[in-house]
Amino acid sequence: MKPTGQASARGGYHHGDLRQAMIEAAEALLAEKGLNGFTLRECARRAGVSPAAPAHHFGNLAGLLTAIATLGFDDLSDAMEQAADKASLSGEGRLAAIARAYLDVALARPGRFRVVFGQRGLDWDAPDFKRAASRAFGVLVAETRAHLAGGQAAPAAPLVTPPDAAGAPDLPFILFVWSVTHGFSTLLIDGQLDFLAGEAGREAMLDRHAGKLVCLLVAAVADSEGLAKPAGDH
Amino acid sequence: MKPTGQASARGGYHHGDLRQAMIEAAEALLAEKGLNGFTLRECARRAGVSPAAPAHHFGNLAGLLTAIATLGFDDLSDAMEQAADKASLSGEGRLAAIARAYLDVALARPGRFRVVFGQRGLDWDAPDFKRAASRAFGVLVAETRAHLAGGQAAPAAPLVTPPDAAGAPDLPFILFVWSVTHGFSTLLIDGQLDFLAGEAGREAMLDRHAGKLVCLLVAAVADSEGLAKPAGDH
DNA sequence: GCACTATCTTAACGTCGTCAAGATCGTTAG
DNA sequence: CTAACGATCTTGACGACGTTAAGATAGTGC
């Protein structure tokens, strides 16, 4: 049978690199309609492929979303690392830098961010996904510890596997940092703070408050440093 | 035509109080399957009613979810108010009490919490919903301000309309409190902190860290009180 | 040049949210 | 008392969704 459907419009029966094409289509669709309007069929449509084609590459919808979420975690890790390094050079605090980077990534791609931390089912056991998630958490842990240590020194071995952190004495600080950053990002993304924007728009509201919020966070971690540590170290 | 379908099993053509029955079925379904497995048809099925029946009471799926979210916001407000009052009597801090109450509500009904702050579309313009959301934010504002004022005094007029808060000097503190609380709740609910639970389960992990986290929050707000205020008041 | 395997299409299934049209019931006006 | 009416619910249907099974096509290695 001649390829009379989508394949003919594309020029061949095989796509070539459908996996990448699907991911790009998915990102575009997420940016356009958000996670709510996201559809596997629409992605396949944009990739010029039948609805059943993605099954072989991703298994199912959860597989595609997991691939997107993996990219999202890596994006988060990269942005935090780069921001911390740059801030370290210019003398700013690394903690403030990663918090700001986290927020920026969330705001730049809210759809993808919602996939990472969203309700639609993911393959939590996918190796790549687990690795990406661990890396992002590792960056957070490393930077928070560097901040607690008082220096701008980048830790030599920044990779922290989650089980290591389970009993760490500075875990409350790490959770605190993550909670503030993630919470503010989530509230913003979900539109819960839109009533604060006024007529100036969200950007103005961000410029006004995000900086102060990060200052509060840094001050909080610095000031209560001795709270969770048994013996004083300063 | 005789009622041969769902109506006969119920005993009559009319239900009586379908609106309430749908809400109860929805809550049960959310508790059982979460927001992901939530379905309007399944709710109607459990209420013993045809799939099109809820349309007249809620308009569409968003209408039903908005009704649930309204209950969720009211639940949040009530829990925070009661916790603050009780804590005030026993001498504890009201701020720590509302943070803990927020977390407890989220953990007690994660499905409903995800409806309130979730991705599935809601009718943001529904009057009841707006009122409930404003009330919850108002409680947060009032308690944070009471804490900043240094006393456990409950404010006489706790209702704060959102526009009032847009230019308030203590807004960063309020956002800070909300971000920490909401962020930690969200991370927990979404299973992002499950790897910290270990073999002891999530309850043990909560008992270990939630308290310290709230302590950090309270200390942070108390310590950096003078940061956003132009003139020192202590 | 041929089998083999990966890749993609077609067709279909069951489920979903929603709508239009009709049936039923409670209520109220005459 | 009854007839009309509006509110409530059912039925049946529509298009879209995710997923699957079976078949067609293309690149690859022998």
Short mmCIF file of C-alpha atoms (C1' of nucleotides) in Angstrom, two decimals:
data_model
loop_
_atom_site.label_atom_id
_atom_site.label_comp_id
_atom_site.label_asym_id
_atom_site.label_seq_id
_atom_site.Cartn_x
_atom_site.Cartn_y
_atom_site.Cartn_z
CA MET A 1 0.00 0.00 0.00
CA LYS A 2 1.30 3.44 -0.90
CA PRO A 3 1.76 5.81 2.03
CA THR A 4 -1.27 7.93 1.39
CA GLY A 5 -1.55 9.56 4.82
CA GLN A 6 0.86 11.61 6.86
CA ALA A 7 3.85 9.79 5.49
CA SER A 8 3.35 11.11 1.95
CA ALA A 9 3.22 14.69 3.12
CA ARG A 10 6.53 14.08 4.83
CA GLY A 11 8.15 12.35 1.86
CA GLY A 12 8.77 8.91 3.28
CA TYR A 13 7.43 6.16 5.41
CA HIS A 14 10.13 6.55 8.00
CA HIS A 15 10.68 9.72 9.86
CA GLY A 16 14.35 9.53 10.65
CA ASP A 17 14.49 10.98 14.13
CA LEU A 18 10.99 10.84 15.47
CA ARG A 19 12.08 10.77 19.07
CA GLN A 20 13.69 14.20 18.85
CA ALA A 21 10.89 15.55 16.69
CA MET A 22 8.31 14.44 19.24
CA ILE A 23 10.19 16.08 22.06
CA GLU A 24 10.45 19.34 20.16
CA ALA A 25 6.79 19.22 19.24
CA ALA A 26 5.93 18.50 22.85
CA GLU A 27 7.96 21.45 24.11
CA ALA A 28 6.33 23.75 21.58
CA LEU A 29 2.88 22.50 22.51
CA LEU A 30 3.62 22.91 26.20
CA ALA A 31 4.80 26.46 25.64
CA GLU A 32 1.70 27.20 23.62
CA LYS A 33 -1.15 25.49 25.46
CA GLY A 34 0.37 24.48 28.76
CA LEU A 35 0.21 21.07 30.36
CA ASN A 36 -3.55 21.20 30.39
CA GLY A 37 -3.96 21.39 26.65
CA PHE A 38 -1.17 18.90 26.11
CA THR A 39 -2.06 15.89 24.00
CA LEU A 40 -0.11 12.98 22.64
CA ARG A 41 -2.11 13.00 19.43
CA GLU A 42 -1.45 16.68 18.87
CA CYS A 43 2.26 16.12 19.34
CA ALA A 44 2.21 13.32 16.79
CA ARG A 45 0.21 15.56 14.45
CA ARG A 46 2.84 18.30 14.70
CA ALA A 47 5.61 15.82 14.13
CA GLY A 48 3.78 14.72 10.99
CA VAL A 49 3.21 11.22 12.23
CA SER A 50 0.34 8.91 13.09
CA PRO A 51 -0.99 8.80 16.67
CA ALA A 52 0.43 5.34 17.22
CA ALA A 53 3.93 6.15 16.04
CA PRO A 54 5.32 7.49 19.34
CA ALA A 55 4.47 4.28 21.12
CA HIS A 56 7.63 2.55 19.96
CA HIS A 57 9.88 5.38 21.15
CA PHE A 58 8.26 6.33 24.42
CA GLY A 59 5.98 3.44 25.24
CA ASN A 60 3.10 5.68 26.20
CA LEU A 61 2.20 9.19 27.23
CA ALA A 62 3.98 8.84 30.55
CA GLY A 63 7.15 7.92 28.69
CA LEU A 64 7.08 11.08 26.61
CA LEU A 65 6.34 13.22 29.65
CA THR A 66 9.17 11.54 31.51
CA ALA A 67 11.56 12.45 28.70
CA ILE A 68 10.40 16.06 28.94
CA ALA A 69 10.72 16.01 32.71
CA THR A 70 14.25 14.66 32.41
CA LEU A 71 15.15 17.62 30.23
CA GLY A 72 13.48 19.88 32.75
CA PHE A 73 15.56 18.54 35.62
CA ASP A 74 18.75 18.84 33.61
CA ASP A 75 17.80 22.36 32.65
CA LEU A 76 17.30 23.18 36.31
CA SER A 77 20.66 21.68 37.23
CA ASP A 78 22.53 23.47 34.46
CA ALA A 79 20.94 26.83 35.22
CA MET A 80 21.72 26.56 38.92
CA GLU A 81 25.32 25.51 38.34
CA GLN A 82 25.99 28.24 35.83
CA ALA A 83 24.31 30.89 37.94
CA ALA A 84 26.27 29.83 41.01
CA ASP A 85 29.58 29.91 39.18
CA LYS A 86 28.88 33.29 37.64
CA ALA A 87 27.71 34.73 40.95
CA SER A 88 30.79 33.39 42.66
CA LEU A 89 33.00 35.29 40.26
CA SER A 90 31.14 38.55 40.69
CA GLY A 91 31.15 38.21 44.47
CA GLU A 92 27.46 37.62 44.96
CA GLY A 93 26.08 34.79 47.00
CA ARG A 94 25.75 31.42 45.37
CA LEU A 95 22.61 30.61 47.30
CA ALA A 96 20.81 33.68 46.03
CA ALA A 97 22.00 32.84 42.55
CA ILE A 98 20.60 29.32 42.47
CA ALA A 99 17.31 30.43 43.97
CA ARG A 100 17.00 33.07 41.30
CA ALA A 101 18.01 30.59 38.60
CA TYR A 102 15.40 28.09 39.78
CA LEU A 103 12.74 30.75 39.58
CA ASP A 104 13.90 31.90 36.16
CA VAL A 105 13.78 28.40 34.72
CA ALA A 106 10.29 27.88 36.09
CA LEU A 107 9.07 31.16 34.64
CA ALA A 108 10.79 30.66 31.30
CA ARG A 109 9.11 27.31 30.67
CA PRO A 110 6.14 26.95 32.98
CA GLY A 111 4.66 24.13 30.94
CA ARG A 112 7.77 22.01 31.22
CA PHE A 113 8.12 22.90 34.90
CA ARG A 114 4.62 21.61 35.50
CA VAL A 115 5.52 18.38 33.75
CA VAL A 116 8.47 17.91 36.10
CA PHE A 117 6.50 18.65 39.26
CA GLY A 118 3.04 17.96 37.94
CA GLN A 119 0.22 15.57 38.38
CA ARG A 120 0.32 13.78 35.05
CA GLY A 121 1.89 10.40 35.60
CA LEU A 122 5.60 9.93 34.99
CA ASP A 123 7.82 6.86 34.90
CA TRP A 124 9.55 7.49 38.19
CA ASP A 125 11.67 4.41 37.68
CA ALA A 126 13.19 5.50 34.38
CA PRO A 127 16.98 5.52 34.92
CA ASP A 128 17.63 8.78 33.09
CA PHE A 129 14.89 10.50 34.98
CA LYS A 130 16.14 9.33 38.33
CA ARG A 131 19.65 10.41 37.46
CA ALA A 132 18.49 13.88 36.37
CA ALA A 133 16.40 14.30 39.51
CA SER A 134 19.29 13.26 41.72
CA ARG A 135 21.61 15.67 39.98
CA ALA A 136 19.27 18.61 40.49
CA PHE A 137 18.89 17.78 44.16
CA GLY A 138 22.64 17.32 44.39
CA VAL A 139 23.30 20.82 43.11
CA LEU A 140 20.87 22.20 45.64
CA VAL A 141 22.53 20.30 48.46
CA ALA A 142 26.03 21.26 47.41
CA GLU A 143 25.28 24.96 47.09
CA THR A 144 23.39 25.11 50.34
CA ARG A 145 26.27 23.37 52.11
CA ALA A 146 28.77 25.70 50.51
CA HIS A 147 26.72 28.59 51.76
CA LEU A 148 26.50 27.12 55.24
CA ALA A 149 30.26 26.59 55.26
CA GLY A 150 30.51 30.33 54.92
CA GLY A 151 32.55 30.41 51.74
CA GLN A 152 31.90 30.82 48.08
CA ALA A 153 33.99 27.74 47.43
CA ALA A 154 32.50 25.38 44.94
CA PRO A 155 32.48 21.89 46.38
CA ALA A 156 34.84 19.50 44.70
CA ALA A 157 32.38 16.62 44.48
CA PRO A 158 29.02 18.27 43.93
CA LEU A 159 27.18 15.05 43.24
CA VAL A 160 25.21 14.00 46.26
CA THR A 161 23.16 10.85 46.05
CA PRO A 162 19.85 11.23 47.85
CA PRO A 163 20.37 8.44 50.38
CA ASP A 164 23.39 10.29 51.68
CA ALA A 165 21.31 13.29 52.56
CA ALA A 166 18.64 11.41 54.47
CA GLY A 167 20.42 11.70 57.80
CA ALA A 168 22.46 14.82 57.23
CA PRO A 169 22.27 17.40 60.00
CA ASP A 170 21.90 20.24 57.52
CA LEU A 171 18.95 18.63 55.78
CA PRO A 172 16.45 21.07 57.33
CA PHE A 173 18.32 23.96 55.75
CA ILE A 174 18.29 22.26 52.39
CA LEU A 175 14.60 21.55 52.62
CA PHE A 176 14.05 25.12 53.70
CA VAL A 177 15.86 26.53 50.70
CA TRP A 178 14.10 24.21 48.32
CA SER A 179 10.70 24.90 49.87
CA VAL A 180 10.98 28.67 49.59
CA THR A 181 12.27 28.57 46.04
CA HIS A 182 9.92 25.90 44.83
CA GLY A 183 6.95 27.35 46.64
CA PHE A 184 7.37 30.83 45.25
CA SER A 185 7.93 29.45 41.76
CA THR A 186 4.85 27.27 42.00
CA LEU A 187 2.64 30.03 43.34
CA LEU A 188 3.76 32.32 40.54
CA ILE A 189 3.36 29.74 37.80
CA ASP A 190 -0.07 28.71 38.98
CA GLY A 191 -1.24 32.31 38.87
CA GLN A 192 -1.87 32.46 42.59
CA LEU A 193 -0.01 35.77 42.85
CA ASP A 194 -1.51 37.42 39.82
CA PHE A 195 -3.66 39.69 41.96
CA LEU A 196 -0.45 41.34 43.16
CA ALA A 197 0.65 42.25 39.69
CA GLY A 198 -1.69 45.20 39.36
CA GLU A 199 -1.60 47.13 36.14
CA ALA A 200 2.18 46.96 35.91
CA GLY A 201 2.20 43.29 34.98
CA ARG A 202 3.96 40.35 36.52
CA GLU A 203 7.43 41.47 35.56
CA ALA A 204 7.21 44.59 37.66
CA MET A 205 5.87 42.64 40.59
CA LEU A 206 8.73 40.21 40.23
CA ASP A 207 11.36 42.94 40.14
CA ARG A 208 9.83 44.43 43.24
CA HIS A 209 9.51 41.32 45.40
CA ALA A 210 11.61 38.43 44.12
CA GLY A 211 14.86 40.14 45.13
CA LYS A 212 13.62 40.84 48.64
CA LEU A 213 12.39 37.31 48.93
CA VAL A 214 15.79 35.90 48.03
CA CYS A 215 17.39 38.29 50.50
CA LEU A 216 15.07 37.00 53.18
CA LEU A 217 15.98 33.46 52.31
CA VAL A 218 19.72 34.07 52.42
CA ALA A 219 19.46 36.02 55.65
CA ALA A 220 17.32 33.31 57.18
CA VAL A 221 19.79 30.56 56.40
CA ALA A 222 22.74 32.65 57.54
CA ASP A 223 21.14 33.84 60.76
CA SER A 224 19.83 30.56 62.05
CA GLU A 225 22.87 28.59 61.10
CA GLY A 226 23.42 27.30 64.57
CA LEU A 227 19.91 26.06 65.04
CA ALA A 228 20.27 22.56 63.70
CA LYS A 229 23.90 21.98 64.51
CA PRO A 230 24.63 20.43 67.88
CA ALA A 231 27.93 22.21 68.48
CA GLY A 232 28.63 25.83 67.59
CA ASP A 233 31.16 26.21 64.79
CA HIS A 234 31.54 29.97 64.73
CA MET B 1 -40.72 6.19 29.06
CA LYS B 2 -40.10 4.43 32.33
CA PRO B 3 -36.81 5.20 34.04
CA THR B 4 -35.02 2.01 33.02
CA GLY B 5 -31.47 3.17 33.71
CA GLN B 6 -29.77 4.66 36.71
CA ALA B 7 -32.93 6.32 37.90
CA SER B 8 -34.75 3.06 38.59
CA ALA B 9 -31.93 1.78 40.77
CA ARG B 10 -32.24 4.98 42.74
CA GLY B 11 -35.99 4.86 43.01
CA GLY B 12 -36.96 8.00 41.17
CA TYR B 13 -36.25 10.22 38.26
CA HIS B 14 -35.10 13.07 40.42
CA HIS B 15 -32.23 12.75 42.79
CA GLY B 16 -33.09 15.29 45.42
CA ASP B 17 -29.72 16.79 46.24
CA LEU B 18 -27.47 15.91 43.38
CA ARG B 19 -25.15 18.84 43.94
CA GLN B 20 -24.14 17.63 47.38
CA ALA B 21 -24.00 14.01 46.24
CA MET B 22 -21.67 14.91 43.38
CA ILE B 23 -19.36 16.81 45.70
CA GLU B 24 -19.21 13.90 48.11
CA ALA B 25 -18.59 11.45 45.30
CA ALA B 26 -15.89 13.74 43.94
CA GLU B 27 -14.14 13.97 47.30
CA ALA B 28 -14.23 10.22 47.70
CA LEU B 29 -12.90 9.69 44.21
CA LEU B 30 -10.13 12.22 44.79
CA ALA B 31 -9.14 10.52 48.01
CA GLU B 32 -9.12 7.17 46.26
CA LYS B 33 -7.55 7.82 42.86
CA GLY B 34 -6.16 11.31 43.16
CA LEU B 35 -6.65 14.15 40.73
CA ASN B 36 -5.13 12.11 37.94
CA GLY B 37 -7.74 9.38 37.99
CA PHE B 38 -10.51 11.87 38.57
CA THR B 39 -13.38 11.73 36.09
CA LEU B 40 -16.68 13.51 35.82
CA ARG B 41 -18.37 10.38 34.49
CA GLU B 42 -17.12 8.30 37.40
CA CYS B 43 -18.46 10.87 39.85
CA ALA B 44 -21.84 10.75 38.16
CA ARG B 45 -21.69 6.97 38.22
CA ARG B 46 -21.06 6.97 41.98
CA ALA B 47 -23.84 9.45 42.55
CA GLY B 48 -26.15 7.08 40.65
CA VAL B 49 -26.81 9.53 37.88
CA SER B 50 -26.28 9.87 34.15
CA PRO B 51 -23.11 11.54 32.83
CA ALA B 52 -25.01 14.58 31.65
CA ALA B 53 -26.84 15.18 34.92
CA PRO B 54 -24.15 17.28 36.65
CA ALA B 55 -24.16 19.78 33.82
CA HIS B 56 -27.13 21.65 35.18
CA HIS B 57 -25.60 22.02 38.65
CA PHE B 58 -21.98 22.74 37.80
CA GLY B 59 -22.02 23.69 34.15
CA ASN B 60 -19.05 21.54 33.31
CA LEU B 61 -16.07 19.76 34.82
CA ALA B 62 -14.38 23.03 35.72
CA GLY B 63 -17.48 24.02 37.66
CA LEU B 64 -17.38 20.88 39.78
CA LEU B 65 -13.65 21.27 40.39
CA THR B 66 -14.21 24.89 41.34
CA ALA B 67 -16.75 23.83 43.93
CA ILE B 68 -14.21 21.38 45.37
CA ALA B 69 -11.50 24.01 45.32
CA THR B 70 -13.77 26.42 47.16
CA LEU B 71 -14.23 23.84 49.90
CA GLY B 72 -10.47 23.36 49.91
CA PHE B 73 -9.80 27.05 50.43
CA ASP B 74 -12.38 27.27 53.19
CA ASP B 75 -10.90 24.19 54.80
CA LEU B 76 -7.50 25.85 54.71
CA SER B 77 -8.84 29.06 56.22
CA ASP B 78 -10.71 27.26 59.00
CA ALA B 79 -7.77 25.07 59.90
CA MET B 80 -5.40 28.02 60.06
CA GLU B 81 -7.75 30.12 62.15
CA GLN B 82 -8.47 27.35 64.62
CA ALA B 83 -4.83 26.37 64.91
CA ALA B 84 -3.80 29.95 65.49
CA ASP B 85 -6.40 30.48 68.18
CA LYS B 86 -5.51 27.26 69.95
CA ALA B 87 -1.80 27.99 69.76
CA SER B 88 -2.37 31.45 71.10
CA LEU B 89 -4.02 30.01 74.19
CA SER B 90 -1.27 27.52 74.85
CA GLY B 91 1.42 30.14 74.39
CA GLU B 92 2.88 28.84 71.17
CA GLY B 93 3.45 30.99 68.13
CA ARG B 94 0.55 31.64 65.83
CA LEU B 95 2.79 31.67 62.78
CA ALA B 96 4.13 28.20 63.45
CA ALA B 97 0.59 27.04 64.08
CA ILE B 98 -0.81 28.20 60.75
CA ALA B 99 2.16 26.80 58.85
CA ARG B 100 1.64 23.46 60.50
CA ALA B 101 -2.10 23.61 59.86
CA TYR B 102 -1.54 24.38 56.18
CA LEU B 103 0.72 21.37 55.89
CA ASP B 104 -1.71 19.15 57.76
CA VAL B 105 -4.60 20.09 55.50
CA ALA B 106 -2.52 19.41 52.41
CA LEU B 107 -1.44 16.01 53.71
CA ALA B 108 -4.88 15.05 54.93
CA ARG B 109 -6.51 15.61 51.52
CA PRO B 110 -3.81 15.72 48.87
CA GLY B 111 -6.28 15.18 46.06
CA ARG B 112 -8.35 18.16 47.04
CA PHE B 113 -5.24 20.25 47.63
CA ARG B 114 -4.13 19.50 44.08
CA VAL B 115 -7.50 20.63 42.81
CA VAL B 116 -7.07 23.95 44.58
CA PHE B 117 -3.54 24.56 43.34
CA GLY B 118 -3.60 22.25 40.36
CA GLN B 119 -3.45 22.33 36.65
CA ARG B 120 -6.97 21.25 35.80
CA GLY B 121 -8.91 24.30 34.79
CA LEU B 122 -11.04 26.15 37.35
CA ASP B 123 -13.55 28.96 37.07
CA TRP B 124 -11.39 31.65 38.56
CA ASP B 125 -14.20 34.13 38.23
CA ALA B 126 -16.71 32.20 40.29
CA PRO B 127 -17.73 34.53 43.16
CA ASP B 128 -17.66 31.90 45.89
CA PHE B 129 -14.27 30.70 44.78
CA LYS B 130 -12.81 34.20 44.76
CA ARG B 131 -14.24 34.88 48.17
CA ALA B 132 -12.78 31.66 49.60
CA ALA B 133 -9.38 32.34 48.08
CA SER B 134 -9.35 35.87 49.45
CA ARG B 135 -10.28 34.65 52.88
CA ALA B 136 -7.44 32.13 52.97
CA PHE B 137 -4.97 34.75 51.89
CA GLY B 138 -6.46 37.14 54.41
CA VAL B 139 -5.84 34.73 57.27
CA LEU B 140 -2.26 34.32 56.14
CA VAL B 141 -1.76 38.07 55.98
CA ALA B 142 -3.37 38.70 59.33
CA GLU B 143 -1.40 36.06 61.17
CA THR B 144 1.89 37.09 59.61
CA ARG B 145 1.21 40.70 60.55
CA ALA B 146 0.27 39.71 64.06
CA HIS B 147 3.54 37.85 64.29
CA LEU B 148 5.49 40.79 62.95
CA ALA B 149 3.81 43.08 65.44
CA GLY B 150 5.43 40.96 68.11
CA GLY B 151 2.28 39.93 69.92
CA GLN B 152 -0.04 36.97 69.91
CA ALA B 153 -2.97 39.36 69.59
CA ALA B 154 -5.52 38.25 67.09
CA PRO B 155 -6.29 41.10 64.74
CA ALA B 156 -9.77 42.50 65.07
CA ALA B 157 -10.47 42.66 61.34
CA PRO B 158 -8.71 39.66 59.89
CA LEU B 159 -10.27 40.03 56.46
CA VAL B 160 -7.76 41.52 54.08
CA THR B 161 -8.79 42.03 50.50
CA PRO B 162 -5.98 41.23 48.12
CA PRO B 163 -5.70 44.68 46.54
CA ASP B 164 -4.90 46.08 49.96
CA ALA B 165 -1.84 43.91 50.24
CA ALA B 166 -0.38 44.78 46.87
CA GLY B 167 1.61 47.73 48.16
CA ALA B 168 2.07 46.70 51.77
CA PRO B 169 5.60 46.98 53.12
CA ASP B 170 5.37 43.62 54.84
CA LEU B 171 4.29 41.83 51.67
CA PRO B 172 7.71 40.17 51.25
CA PHE B 173 7.32 38.53 54.64
CA ILE B 174 3.88 37.29 53.76
CA LEU B 175 5.08 35.88 50.47
CA PHE B 176 7.99 34.32 52.27
CA VAL B 177 5.78 32.55 54.77
CA TRP B 178 3.40 31.36 52.09
CA SER B 179 6.23 30.18 49.86
CA VAL B 180 7.90 28.06 52.51
CA THR B 181 4.68 26.52 53.67
CA HIS B 182 3.22 25.97 50.25
CA GLY B 183 6.50 24.77 48.80
CA PHE B 184 7.10 22.17 51.47
CA SER B 185 3.51 20.98 51.25
CA THR B 186 3.72 20.71 47.48
CA LEU B 187 7.03 18.87 47.48
CA LEU B 188 5.68 16.41 50.01
CA ILE B 189 2.38 15.86 48.23
CA ASP B 190 4.03 15.36 44.87
CA GLY B 191 6.30 12.69 46.33
CA GLN B 192 9.45 14.67 45.68
CA LEU B 193 10.67 14.00 49.22
CA ASP B 194 9.80 10.34 49.35
CA PHE B 195 13.44 9.33 49.05
CA LEU B 196 14.02 10.91 52.46
CA ALA B 197 11.44 8.72 54.12
CA GLY B 198 13.64 5.66 54.32
CA GLU B 199 12.16 2.54 55.80
CA ALA B 200 10.47 4.46 58.58
CA GLY B 201 7.84 5.92 56.30
CA ARG B 202 6.80 9.47 55.63
CA GLU B 203 5.34 10.08 59.05
CA ALA B 204 8.67 9.60 60.78
CA MET B 205 10.38 11.85 58.27
CA LEU B 206 7.73 14.49 58.91
CA ASP B 207 8.11 14.30 62.66
CA ARG B 208 11.82 14.67 62.24
CA HIS B 209 11.95 17.62 59.85
CA ALA B 210 8.65 19.50 59.68
CA GLY B 211 9.11 20.92 63.15
CA LYS B 212 12.59 22.15 62.45
CA LEU B 213 11.44 23.64 59.20
CA VAL B 214 8.73 25.64 60.93
CA CYS B 215 11.26 26.75 63.52
CA LEU B 216 13.50 27.98 60.76
CA LEU B 217 10.60 29.85 59.22
CA VAL B 218 9.62 31.55 62.44
CA ALA B 219 13.19 32.43 63.27
CA ALA B 220 13.73 33.79 59.79
CA VAL B 221 10.75 36.10 59.95
CA ALA B 222 11.60 37.25 63.44
CA ASP B 223 15.28 37.85 62.79
CA SER B 224 15.01 39.78 59.57
CA GLU B 225 12.10 41.84 60.69
CA GLY B 226 13.86 45.10 60.10
CA LEU B 227 14.87 44.26 56.57
CA ALA B 228 11.88 45.56 54.70
CA LYS B 229 10.79 48.26 57.10
CA PRO B 230 12.22 51.73 56.55
CA ALA B 231 12.36 52.72 60.21
CA GLY B 232 13.36 50.46 63.07
CA ASP B 233 10.53 49.70 65.44
CA HIS B 234 12.27 47.74 68.16
"C1'" DG C 1 19.58 -10.47 -3.31
"C1'" DC C 2 17.31 -11.97 0.89
"C1'" DA C 3 15.83 -12.43 5.49
"C1'" DC C 4 15.44 -9.64 9.65
"C1'" DT C 5 14.28 -6.06 12.55
"C1'" DA C 6 12.99 -1.48 13.54
"C1'" DT C 7 9.79 1.86 12.30
"C1'" DC C 8 5.46 3.68 10.86
"C1'" DT C 9 0.34 3.35 9.21
"C1'" DT C 10 -4.25 1.93 9.42
"C1'" DA C 11 -8.21 0.57 11.85
"C1'" DA C 12 -10.43 -0.22 15.78
"C1'" DC C 13 -11.77 -0.24 20.90
"C1'" DG C 14 -13.21 1.81 25.10
"C1'" DT C 15 -13.45 6.12 27.68
"C1'" DC C 16 -13.78 10.84 28.19
"C1'" DG C 17 -16.40 15.71 28.31
"C1'" DT C 18 -20.16 17.90 26.24
"C1'" DC C 19 -24.40 18.90 23.77
"C1'" DA C 20 -29.28 18.54 21.95
"C1'" DA C 21 -33.69 16.56 22.46
"C1'" DG C 22 -36.97 14.40 25.08
"C1'" DA C 23 -38.94 12.41 29.48
"C1'" DT C 24 -40.29 13.22 34.32
"C1'" DC C 25 -41.30 15.64 38.43
"C1'" DG C 26 -42.46 19.52 41.76
"C1'" DT C 27 -44.73 23.77 41.90
"C1'" DT C 28 -47.73 27.29 41.06
"C1'" DA C 29 -51.38 29.92 38.67
"C1'" DG C 30 -56.00 29.68 37.13
"C1'" DC D 1 -58.38 20.19 40.72
"C1'" DT D 2 -55.78 20.69 36.88
"C1'" DA D 3 -53.11 22.54 33.44
"C1'" DA D 4 -49.00 24.89 32.39
"C1'" DC D 5 -44.31 25.66 33.46
"C1'" DG D 6 -39.62 25.45 34.87
"C1'" DA D 7 -36.24 22.58 36.94
"C1'" DT D 8 -34.14 18.20 36.82
"C1'" DC D 9 -32.60 13.99 34.80
"C1'" DT D 10 -32.09 10.45 30.78
"C1'" DT D 11 -30.99 9.07 26.31
"C1'" DG D 12 -28.27 9.14 22.34
"C1'" DA D 13 -24.88 11.01 19.87
"C1'" DC D 14 -20.46 13.57 18.61
"C1'" DG D 15 -15.59 14.34 18.34
"C1'" DA D 16 -11.20 13.71 20.74
"C1'" DC D 17 -8.31 11.09 23.54
"C1'" DG D 18 -4.79 7.05 24.76
"C1'" DT D 19 -3.83 2.54 23.50
"C1'" DT D 20 -3.58 -1.78 20.97
"C1'" DA D 21 -3.30 -5.28 17.09
"C1'" DA D 22 -2.24 -6.27 12.51
"C1'" DG D 23 -0.12 -5.10 8.42
"C1'" DA D 24 2.97 -2.22 5.35
"C1'" DT D 25 7.61 -0.20 4.52
"C1'" DA D 26 12.43 0.73 4.93
"C1'" DG D 27 17.08 0.29 6.44
"C1'" DT D 28 20.68 -3.39 7.76
"C1'" DG D 29 23.49 -7.31 7.84
"C1'" DC D 30 24.35 -11.84 5.78
#
